[in-house]
Coordinates of C-alpha atoms and ligand atoms in Angstrom, one line a residue:
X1018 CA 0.0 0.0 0.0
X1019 CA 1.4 3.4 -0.7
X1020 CA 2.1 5.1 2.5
X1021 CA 0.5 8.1 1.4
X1022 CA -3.3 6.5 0.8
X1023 CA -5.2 5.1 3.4
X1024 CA -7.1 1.8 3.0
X1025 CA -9.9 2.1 0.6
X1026 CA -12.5 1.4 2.6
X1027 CA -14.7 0.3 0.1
X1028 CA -16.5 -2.7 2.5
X1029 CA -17.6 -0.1 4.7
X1030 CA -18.8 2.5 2.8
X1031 CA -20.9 1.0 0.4
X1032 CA -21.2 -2.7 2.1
X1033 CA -20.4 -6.0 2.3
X1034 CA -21.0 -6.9 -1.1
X1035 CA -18.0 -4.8 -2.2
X1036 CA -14.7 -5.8 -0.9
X1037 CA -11.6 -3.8 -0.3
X1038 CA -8.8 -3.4 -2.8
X1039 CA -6.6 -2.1 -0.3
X1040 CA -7.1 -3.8 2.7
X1041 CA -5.2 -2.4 6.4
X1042 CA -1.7 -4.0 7.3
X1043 CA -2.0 -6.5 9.6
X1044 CA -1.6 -5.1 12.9
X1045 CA 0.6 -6.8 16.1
X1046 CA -1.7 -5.0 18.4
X1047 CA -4.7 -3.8 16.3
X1048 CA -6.4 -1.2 18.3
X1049 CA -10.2 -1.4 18.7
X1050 CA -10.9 2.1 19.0
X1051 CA -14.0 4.1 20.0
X1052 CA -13.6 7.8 19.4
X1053 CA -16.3 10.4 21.6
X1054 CA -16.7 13.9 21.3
X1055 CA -19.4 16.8 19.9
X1056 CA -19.6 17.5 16.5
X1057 CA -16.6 19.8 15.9
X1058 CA -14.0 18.7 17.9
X1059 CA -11.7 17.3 15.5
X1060 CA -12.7 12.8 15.7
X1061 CA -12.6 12.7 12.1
X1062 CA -8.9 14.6 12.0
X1063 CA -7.5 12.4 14.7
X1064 CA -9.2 9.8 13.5
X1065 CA -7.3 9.8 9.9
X1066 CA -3.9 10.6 11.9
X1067 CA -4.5 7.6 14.1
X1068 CA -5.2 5.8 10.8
X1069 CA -1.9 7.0 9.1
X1070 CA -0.1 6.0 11.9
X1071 CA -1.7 2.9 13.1
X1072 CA -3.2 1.4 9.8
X1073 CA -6.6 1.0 12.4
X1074 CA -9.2 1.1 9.7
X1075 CA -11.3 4.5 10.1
X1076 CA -15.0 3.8 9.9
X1077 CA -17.2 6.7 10.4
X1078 CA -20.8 6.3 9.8
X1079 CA -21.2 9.8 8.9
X1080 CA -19.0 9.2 6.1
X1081 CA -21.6 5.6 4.9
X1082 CA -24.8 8.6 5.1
X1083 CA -22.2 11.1 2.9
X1084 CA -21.1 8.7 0.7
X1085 CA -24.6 7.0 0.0
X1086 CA -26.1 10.7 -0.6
X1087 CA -23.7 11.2 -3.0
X1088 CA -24.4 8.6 -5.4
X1089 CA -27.9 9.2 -6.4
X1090 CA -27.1 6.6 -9.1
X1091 CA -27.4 3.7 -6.3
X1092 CA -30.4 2.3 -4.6
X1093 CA -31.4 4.3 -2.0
X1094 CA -33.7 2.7 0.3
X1095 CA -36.4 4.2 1.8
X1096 CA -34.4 3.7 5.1
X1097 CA -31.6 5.5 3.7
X1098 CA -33.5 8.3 2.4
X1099 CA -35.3 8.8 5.3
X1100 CA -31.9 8.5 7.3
X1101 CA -29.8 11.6 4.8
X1102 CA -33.1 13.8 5.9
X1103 CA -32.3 13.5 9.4
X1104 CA -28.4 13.8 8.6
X1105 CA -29.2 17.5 6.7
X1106 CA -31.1 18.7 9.2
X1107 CA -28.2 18.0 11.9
X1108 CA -30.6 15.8 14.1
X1109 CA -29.7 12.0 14.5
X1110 CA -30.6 8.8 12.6
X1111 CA -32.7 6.2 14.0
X1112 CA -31.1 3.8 16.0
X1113 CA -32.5 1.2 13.9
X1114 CA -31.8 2.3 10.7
X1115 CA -28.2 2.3 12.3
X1116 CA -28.4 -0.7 13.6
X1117 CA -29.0 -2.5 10.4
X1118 CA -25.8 -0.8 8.3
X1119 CA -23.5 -1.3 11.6
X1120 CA -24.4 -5.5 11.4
X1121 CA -24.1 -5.3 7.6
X1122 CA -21.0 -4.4 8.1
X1123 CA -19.8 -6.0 11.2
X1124 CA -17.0 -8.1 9.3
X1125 CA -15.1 -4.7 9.7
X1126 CA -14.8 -5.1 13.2
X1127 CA -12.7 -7.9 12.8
X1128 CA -10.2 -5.9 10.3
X1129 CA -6.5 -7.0 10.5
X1130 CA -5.3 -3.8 11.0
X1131 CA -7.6 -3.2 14.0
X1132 CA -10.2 0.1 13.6
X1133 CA -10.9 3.3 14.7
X1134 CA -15.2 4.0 15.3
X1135 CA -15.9 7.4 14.6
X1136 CA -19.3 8.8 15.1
X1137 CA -20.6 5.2 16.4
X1138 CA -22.1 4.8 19.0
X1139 CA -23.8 7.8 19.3
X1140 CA -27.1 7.3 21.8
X1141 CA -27.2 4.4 25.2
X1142 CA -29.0 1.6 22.6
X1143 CA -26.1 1.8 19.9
X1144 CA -23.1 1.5 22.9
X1145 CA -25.1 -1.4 24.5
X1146 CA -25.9 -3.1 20.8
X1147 CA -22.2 -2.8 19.7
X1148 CA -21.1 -4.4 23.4
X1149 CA -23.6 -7.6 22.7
X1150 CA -22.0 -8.1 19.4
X1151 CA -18.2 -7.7 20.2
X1152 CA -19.0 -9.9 23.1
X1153 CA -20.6 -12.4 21.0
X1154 CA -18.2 -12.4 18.7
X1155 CA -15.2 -12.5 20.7
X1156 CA -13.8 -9.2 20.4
X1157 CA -13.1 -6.4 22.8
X1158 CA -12.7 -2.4 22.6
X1159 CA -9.0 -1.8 23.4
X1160 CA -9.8 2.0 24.8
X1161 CA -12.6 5.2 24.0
X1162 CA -11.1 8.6 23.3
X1163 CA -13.4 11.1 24.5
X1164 CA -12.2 14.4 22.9
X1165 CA -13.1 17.6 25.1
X1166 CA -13.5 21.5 23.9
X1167 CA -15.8 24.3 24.8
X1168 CA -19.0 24.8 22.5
X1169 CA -17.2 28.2 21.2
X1170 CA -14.8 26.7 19.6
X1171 CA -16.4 24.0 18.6
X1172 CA -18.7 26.5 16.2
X1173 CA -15.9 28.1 14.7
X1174 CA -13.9 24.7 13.7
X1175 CA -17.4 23.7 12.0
X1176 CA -17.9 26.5 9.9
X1177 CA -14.1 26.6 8.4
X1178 CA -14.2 22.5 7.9
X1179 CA -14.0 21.3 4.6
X1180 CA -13.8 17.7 3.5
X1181 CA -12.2 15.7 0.5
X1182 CA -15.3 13.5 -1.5
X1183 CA -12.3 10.8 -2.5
X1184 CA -10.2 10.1 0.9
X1185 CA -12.4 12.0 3.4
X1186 CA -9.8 13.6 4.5
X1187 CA -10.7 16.8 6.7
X1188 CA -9.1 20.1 6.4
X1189 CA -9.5 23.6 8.0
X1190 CA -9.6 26.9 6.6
X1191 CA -7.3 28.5 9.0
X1192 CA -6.1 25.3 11.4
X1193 CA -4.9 23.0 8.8
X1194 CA -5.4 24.2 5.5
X1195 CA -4.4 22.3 2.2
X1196 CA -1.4 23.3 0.0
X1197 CA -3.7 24.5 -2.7
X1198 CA -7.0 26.0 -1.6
X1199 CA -10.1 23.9 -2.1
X1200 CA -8.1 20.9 -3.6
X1201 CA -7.1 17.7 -1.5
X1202 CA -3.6 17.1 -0.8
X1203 CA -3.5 13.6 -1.2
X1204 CA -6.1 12.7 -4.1
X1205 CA -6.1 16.1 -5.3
X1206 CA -10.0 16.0 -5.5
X1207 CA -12.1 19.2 -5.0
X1208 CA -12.7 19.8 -0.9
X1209 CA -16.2 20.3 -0.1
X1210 CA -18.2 22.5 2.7
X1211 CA -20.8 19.7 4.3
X1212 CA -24.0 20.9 4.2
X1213 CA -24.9 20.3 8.2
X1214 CA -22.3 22.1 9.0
X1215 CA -25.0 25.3 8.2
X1216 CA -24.6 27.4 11.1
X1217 CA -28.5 26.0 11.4
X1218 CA -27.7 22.5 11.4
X1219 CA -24.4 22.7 13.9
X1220 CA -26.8 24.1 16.8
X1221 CA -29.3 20.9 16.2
X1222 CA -26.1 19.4 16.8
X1223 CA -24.5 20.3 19.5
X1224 CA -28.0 19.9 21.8
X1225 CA -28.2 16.2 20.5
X1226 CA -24.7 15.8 21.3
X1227 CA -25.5 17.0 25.0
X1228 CA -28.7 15.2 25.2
X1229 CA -27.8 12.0 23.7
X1230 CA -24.0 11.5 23.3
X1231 CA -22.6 12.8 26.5
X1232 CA -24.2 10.4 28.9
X1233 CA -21.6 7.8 26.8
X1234 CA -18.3 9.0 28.5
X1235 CA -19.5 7.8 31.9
X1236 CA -20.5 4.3 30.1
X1237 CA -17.7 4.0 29.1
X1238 CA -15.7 5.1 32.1
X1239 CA -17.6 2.4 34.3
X1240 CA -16.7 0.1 31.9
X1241 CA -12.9 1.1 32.4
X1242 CA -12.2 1.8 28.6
X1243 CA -12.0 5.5 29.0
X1244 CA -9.5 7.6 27.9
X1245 CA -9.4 11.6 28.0
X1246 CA -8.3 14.3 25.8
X1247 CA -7.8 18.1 25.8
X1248 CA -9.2 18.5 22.1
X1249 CA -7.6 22.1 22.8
X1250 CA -3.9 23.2 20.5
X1251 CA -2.9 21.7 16.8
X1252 CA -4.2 18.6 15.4
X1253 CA -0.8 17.7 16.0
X1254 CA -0.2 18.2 19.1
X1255 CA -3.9 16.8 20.3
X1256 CA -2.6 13.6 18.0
X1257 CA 0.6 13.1 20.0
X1258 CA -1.5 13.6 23.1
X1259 CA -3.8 10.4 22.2
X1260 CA -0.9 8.7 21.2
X1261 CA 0.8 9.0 24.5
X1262 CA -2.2 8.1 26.5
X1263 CA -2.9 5.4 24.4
X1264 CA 0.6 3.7 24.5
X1265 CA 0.7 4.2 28.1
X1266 CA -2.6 2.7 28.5
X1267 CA -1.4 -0.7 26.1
X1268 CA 1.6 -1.0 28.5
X1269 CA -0.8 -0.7 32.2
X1270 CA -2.5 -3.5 30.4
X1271 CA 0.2 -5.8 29.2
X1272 CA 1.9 -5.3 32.8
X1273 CA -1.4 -6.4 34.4
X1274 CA -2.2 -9.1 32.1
X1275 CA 1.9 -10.3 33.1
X1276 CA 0.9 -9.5 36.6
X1277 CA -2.1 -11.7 36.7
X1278 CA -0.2 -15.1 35.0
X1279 CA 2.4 -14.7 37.3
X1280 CA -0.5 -14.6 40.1
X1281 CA -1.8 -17.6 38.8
X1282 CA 1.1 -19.8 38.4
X1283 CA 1.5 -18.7 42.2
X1284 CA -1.5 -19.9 43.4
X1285 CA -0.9 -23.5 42.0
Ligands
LIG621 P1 -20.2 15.0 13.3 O1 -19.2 15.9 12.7 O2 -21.5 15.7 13.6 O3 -19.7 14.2 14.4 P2 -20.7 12.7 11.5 O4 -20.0 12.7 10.3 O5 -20.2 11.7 12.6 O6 -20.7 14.2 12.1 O7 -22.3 12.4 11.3 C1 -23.1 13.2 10.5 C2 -24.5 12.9 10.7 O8 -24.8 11.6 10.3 C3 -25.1 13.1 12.1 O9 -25.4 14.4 12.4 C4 -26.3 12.2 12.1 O10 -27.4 12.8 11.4 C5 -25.8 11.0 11.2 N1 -25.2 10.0 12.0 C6 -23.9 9.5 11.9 N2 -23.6 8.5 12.8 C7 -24.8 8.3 13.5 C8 -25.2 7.5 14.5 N3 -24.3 6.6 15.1 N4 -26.4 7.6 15.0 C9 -27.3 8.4 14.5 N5 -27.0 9.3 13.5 C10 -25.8 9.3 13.0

């Protein structure tokens, strides 16, 4: 794979009947990563940094509703219609409709490379759905980056964000703008404004976010998988940040799961 593309993603945004040309590396230690934060605060940049650096595989289901909307050509269900109506006006998709494309695509969550969840789950009923099915399939989260930044901010990253239609890669205005205005760095496809990110559409947001997002991080923290971040500085920076915390995280956990054999072979 050429270091400079990421893996194609193909399987998970359009589904299981297409397969990716460019699958992920296989990972030693494939993290099995959930990323949390409100619309804004930078998932889908750290996300694509954790995914050049990782080879995790980066599936956002904002990016299935994005890249189903823009190929009228395909068969869009009613489901899927239904569900890029809610995504433009900035308010959430059914859990069920959800639901159904997550298990359609749940042979991702056993990709070699390991992956990084961006924008799933979302509401109490997708974190508990997405537990039943790693536990029933024998898989585990490896950590959940919960990315933190006051709402101010958070509206002026929105409005400045442009995306690539190829990649997905994000870019910013002012915060991490692309060698040539308007055109991707990588693919060197036209960037695009999404259209929820309408000043409109990013207050809808940030009150689901509050009302059905937030109540997550403590999930999670009972669960002992979380992890914080200051989503405050350069993408950079925040990036070396979750790398750190991560890593440190990876080693706690080897040293216990040592810790615990050694206890074991004691107590025979
Ligand atoms: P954001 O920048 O708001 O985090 P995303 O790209 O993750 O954006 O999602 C865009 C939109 O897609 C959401 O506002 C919502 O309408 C829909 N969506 C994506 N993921 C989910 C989900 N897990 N549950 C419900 N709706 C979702």
């Amino acid at each position: 794979m050429s270091p400079q593309n990421k893996p194609d993603r193909v399987a998970w945004l359009q589904g299981p009947a297409a397969r990716c040309d460019e699958p992920s590396d296989v990972a030693q230690f494939p993290w099995k990563l959930v990323l949390l934060g409100a619309p804004g605060v930078g998932k889908g940049t750290q996300a694509d940094l954790l995914n050049r650096r990782t080879r995790a595989c980066h599936l956002s289901t904002g990016d299935v509703f994005r890249a189903a909307g823009s190929r009228p050509d395909c068969d869009q269900s009613p489901a899927m219609q239904a569900a890029l109506g809610y995504m433009r006006r900035g308010e959430l998709v059914p859990d069920s409709t959800v639901w159904e494309m997550i298990q359609e695509r749940s042979e991702c969550l056993h990709c070699t490379g390991g992956f990084i969840l961006d924008g799933f789950p979302r509401t109490l009923g997708q974190a508990e759905s997405l537990k039943q099915l790693m536990d029933s399939q024998g898989l585990a989260l490896s950590a959940v980056v919960s990315y933190e930044l006051p709402a101010s901010e958070i509206v002026e990253r929105l409005g400045g964000r442009r995306t690539c239609g190829k990649y997905k890669a994000v870019y910013h205005v002012t915060e991490r703008p692309p060698k040539r205005a308007d055109w991707c760095d990588r693919c060197e496809g036209r960037l695009f404004q999404r259209e929820d990110d309408r000043p409109e559409a990013i207050k809808v947001r940030l009150e689901t976010y509050e009302r059905s997002t937030a109540p997550l991080i403590e999930f999670y923290k009972n669960l002992g998988l979380l992890v914080e971040v200051a989503a405050k500085g350069s993408p950079d920076d925040i990036f070396e940040d979750t790398l750190a915390k991560l890593e440190s995280r990876r080693v706690r956990e080897v040293a216990r799961k040592v810790w615990a054999t050694v206890e074991d072979h004691r107590s025979l």
